[in-house]
């Protein structure tokens, strides 16, 4: 099948590749770019494990063809750490609040939470639960995921961390 040359920016770096029209963005990210932190749970837009940030939106990358993402600016979990190598507040929050068990959903959860906090830096618990409702976790029961996002919201907003953890 004929392939199309595409370019995009991923985690601040310009990348390129040859893809078939049917190639999903998640496959381009994982197989062409070898960024395997973006997971595949269902490939049917249900689980959210493949969530990335695309031009300022949370996108399930199994729902987008790679050619549709040509020219876009994408952030994956590999791009979340701070420039000095320290963890992003969300990554720290998931670690500190035990927001994961098997970890399979975690990259997608963090990428979704990243956009949620961009849109609403001080979400209520209900807003967090609604905001991550497109991302499924089969392990945690969500309680500590909510706490992890509250931790990050507090840290990014400068509120004492103890309050977020309560
Ligand atoms: S793998 Fe994309 S939503 Fe499940
Ligand atoms: S921690 Fe296992 S699926 Fe969420």
Short mmCIF file of C-alpha atoms and ligand atoms in Angstrom, two decimals:
data_model
loop_
_atom_site.label_atom_id
_atom_site.label_comp_id
_atom_site.label_asym_id
_atom_site.label_seq_id
_atom_site.Cartn_x
_atom_site.Cartn_y
_atom_site.Cartn_z
CA UNK A 1 0.00 0.00 0.00
CA UNK A 2 1.28 3.48 -0.83
CA UNK A 3 2.76 5.32 2.09
CA UNK A 4 2.54 8.97 3.00
CA UNK A 5 5.36 11.03 4.42
CA UNK A 6 4.28 12.87 7.56
CA UNK A 7 5.97 15.19 10.01
CA UNK A 8 4.86 16.32 13.44
CA UNK A 9 6.33 17.56 16.68
CA UNK A 10 6.43 15.04 19.51
CA UNK A 11 7.67 16.03 22.94
CA UNK A 12 9.29 19.12 21.43
CA UNK A 13 11.16 17.26 18.73
CA UNK A 14 10.27 17.30 15.06
CA UNK A 15 9.73 13.74 13.82
CA UNK A 16 8.85 12.21 10.49
CA UNK A 17 7.86 8.91 9.05
CA UNK A 18 6.22 6.97 6.25
CA UNK A 19 2.79 5.63 7.11
CA UNK A 20 -0.06 3.85 5.40
CA UNK A 21 -3.39 5.67 5.33
CA UNK A 22 -4.75 3.14 7.84
CA UNK A 23 -1.91 3.55 10.35
CA UNK A 24 -3.26 4.67 13.70
CA UNK A 25 -1.49 7.43 15.56
CA UNK A 26 -0.86 5.13 18.52
CA UNK A 27 0.95 2.68 16.23
CA UNK A 28 3.03 5.48 14.73
CA UNK A 29 3.96 6.65 18.22
CA UNK A 30 4.82 3.19 19.50
CA UNK A 31 6.26 1.48 16.44
CA UNK A 32 7.84 4.26 14.41
CA UNK A 33 8.92 6.52 17.25
CA UNK A 34 9.45 3.70 19.79
CA UNK A 35 7.66 5.72 22.46
CA UNK A 36 6.03 2.75 24.13
CA UNK A 37 4.80 4.60 27.20
CA UNK A 38 1.58 5.22 25.28
CA UNK A 39 -0.33 2.00 25.80
CA UNK A 40 -2.93 0.12 23.81
CA UNK A 41 -5.74 -1.38 25.84
CA UNK A 42 -8.67 -1.74 23.47
CA UNK A 43 -8.05 0.03 20.14
CA UNK A 44 -11.74 0.92 20.15
CA UNK A 45 -11.75 4.29 21.96
CA UNK A 46 -13.01 2.86 25.22
CA UNK A 47 -10.16 2.58 27.70
CA UNK A 48 -8.06 5.73 27.36
CA UNK A 49 -4.74 3.92 27.79
CA UNK A 50 -3.56 5.51 24.53
CA UNK A 51 -4.35 9.11 25.54
CA UNK A 52 -1.90 11.76 24.36
CA UNK A 53 -2.06 15.53 24.22
CA UNK A 54 -2.57 16.75 20.65
CA UNK A 55 -2.67 20.48 19.89
CA UNK A 56 -4.06 21.23 23.33
CA UNK A 57 -6.60 18.43 23.51
CA UNK A 58 -6.70 15.02 25.12
CA UNK A 59 -6.93 12.54 22.29
CA UNK A 60 -7.22 8.79 22.27
CA UNK A 61 -4.51 8.03 19.80
CA UNK A 62 -6.14 4.78 18.69
CA UNK A 63 -8.95 6.93 17.31
CA UNK A 64 -6.79 9.12 15.09
CA UNK A 65 -5.02 8.13 11.91
CA UNK A 66 -1.38 9.13 11.86
CA UNK A 67 -1.95 11.11 8.67
CA UNK A 68 -4.61 13.16 10.49
CA UNK A 69 -2.01 14.16 13.06
CA UNK A 70 0.46 15.42 10.47
CA UNK A 71 1.70 18.86 11.40
CA UNK A 72 0.42 18.63 14.95
CA UNK A 73 2.15 19.15 18.27
CA UNK A 74 1.93 16.08 20.50
CA UNK A 75 2.99 15.36 24.04
CA UNK A 76 3.25 11.79 25.30
CA UNK A 77 4.09 10.49 28.75
CA UNK A 78 7.77 10.51 27.77
CA UNK A 79 7.56 14.29 27.46
CA UNK A 80 6.07 14.94 30.88
CA UNK A 81 9.15 15.05 33.10
CA UNK A 82 10.61 18.47 33.78
CA UNK A 83 13.60 19.68 31.79
CA UNK A 84 15.92 18.96 34.72
CA UNK A 85 14.76 15.33 34.79
CA UNK A 86 12.57 15.66 37.86
CA UNK A 87 9.07 14.25 37.69
CA UNK A 88 6.10 16.35 36.64
CA UNK A 89 3.77 17.10 39.53
CA UNK A 90 1.30 14.55 38.18
CA UNK A 91 3.92 11.82 37.98
CA UNK A 92 5.01 12.69 41.49
CA UNK A 93 1.39 12.69 42.62
CA UNK A 94 0.72 9.21 41.26
CA UNK A 95 3.81 7.95 43.05
CA UNK A 96 3.15 9.71 46.34
CA UNK A 97 -0.57 8.94 46.49
CA UNK A 98 -0.22 5.35 45.22
CA UNK A 99 -2.35 6.19 42.20
CA UNK A 100 -1.44 3.00 40.36
CA UNK A 101 -1.18 -0.71 40.81
CA UNK A 102 -0.32 -2.49 37.55
CA UNK A 103 0.35 0.86 35.90
CA UNK A 104 -1.14 0.00 32.55
CA UNK A 105 -3.64 2.85 32.59
CA UNK A 106 -1.24 5.32 34.18
CA UNK A 107 0.33 7.04 31.15
CA UNK A 108 -3.11 7.69 29.68
CA UNK A 109 -4.45 8.83 33.04
CA UNK A 110 -1.58 11.25 33.49
CA UNK A 111 -1.94 12.66 29.98
CA UNK A 112 -5.68 13.14 30.49
CA UNK A 113 -5.11 14.70 33.91
CA UNK A 114 -2.51 17.02 32.40
CA UNK A 115 -5.07 18.52 30.02
CA UNK A 116 -7.75 18.54 32.72
CA UNK A 117 -5.52 20.67 34.96
CA UNK A 118 -4.65 22.93 32.04
CA UNK A 119 -8.36 23.57 31.53
CA UNK A 120 -9.29 23.63 35.21
CA UNK A 121 -6.34 24.14 37.57
CA UNK A 122 -8.46 23.74 40.72
CA UNK A 123 -10.97 20.98 39.94
CA UNK A 124 -13.35 19.61 42.54
CA UNK A 125 -13.31 15.89 43.20
CA UNK A 126 -16.45 15.57 41.09
CA UNK A 127 -14.83 17.48 38.24
CA UNK A 128 -11.78 15.22 38.42
CA UNK A 129 -13.93 12.10 38.35
CA UNK A 130 -15.89 13.43 35.39
CA UNK A 131 -12.71 14.62 33.69
CA UNK A 132 -11.11 11.18 33.75
CA UNK A 133 -14.30 9.28 33.01
CA UNK A 134 -13.00 8.35 29.56
CA UNK A 135 -10.03 6.55 31.11
CA UNK A 136 -10.56 3.15 32.65
CA UNK A 137 -8.56 1.56 35.45
CA UNK A 138 -9.21 -2.03 36.36
CA UNK A 139 -7.04 -2.02 39.48
CA UNK A 140 -7.27 0.96 41.77
CA UNK A 141 -10.91 1.83 42.27
CA UNK A 142 -9.93 5.37 41.23
CA UNK A 143 -9.73 6.75 44.78
CA UNK A 144 -5.98 7.19 44.77
CA UNK A 145 -5.97 8.41 41.17
CA UNK A 146 -8.23 11.24 42.28
CA UNK A 147 -5.87 11.94 45.20
CA UNK A 148 -2.90 11.94 42.84
CA UNK A 149 -4.53 14.54 40.62
CA UNK A 150 -5.50 16.60 43.66
CA UNK A 151 -1.88 16.39 44.80
CA UNK A 152 -0.69 17.70 41.45
CA UNK A 153 -3.30 20.45 41.36
CA UNK A 154 -2.19 21.57 44.80
CA UNK A 155 1.48 21.45 43.93
CA UNK A 156 1.05 23.31 40.66
CA UNK A 157 -1.17 25.84 42.40
CA UNK A 158 1.14 26.27 45.34
CA UNK A 159 -1.33 24.95 47.94
CA UNK A 160 0.24 22.95 50.80
CA UNK A 161 0.50 19.32 49.74
CA UNK A 162 -0.92 17.94 52.99
CA UNK A 163 -4.27 19.50 52.20
CA UNK A 164 -4.44 17.78 48.84
CA UNK A 165 -3.59 14.43 50.36
CA UNK A 166 -6.36 14.49 52.97
S1 LIG B 1 -6.40 1.81 23.27
FE1 LIG B 1 -7.23 3.72 22.69
S2 LIG B 1 -8.95 3.98 23.97
FE2 LIG B 1 -8.22 1.99 24.47
S1 LIG B 2 -3.37 0.60 37.67
FE1 LIG B 2 -3.88 -1.24 36.60
S2 LIG B 2 -5.30 -0.58 35.11
FE2 LIG B 2 -4.99 1.18 36.33
#
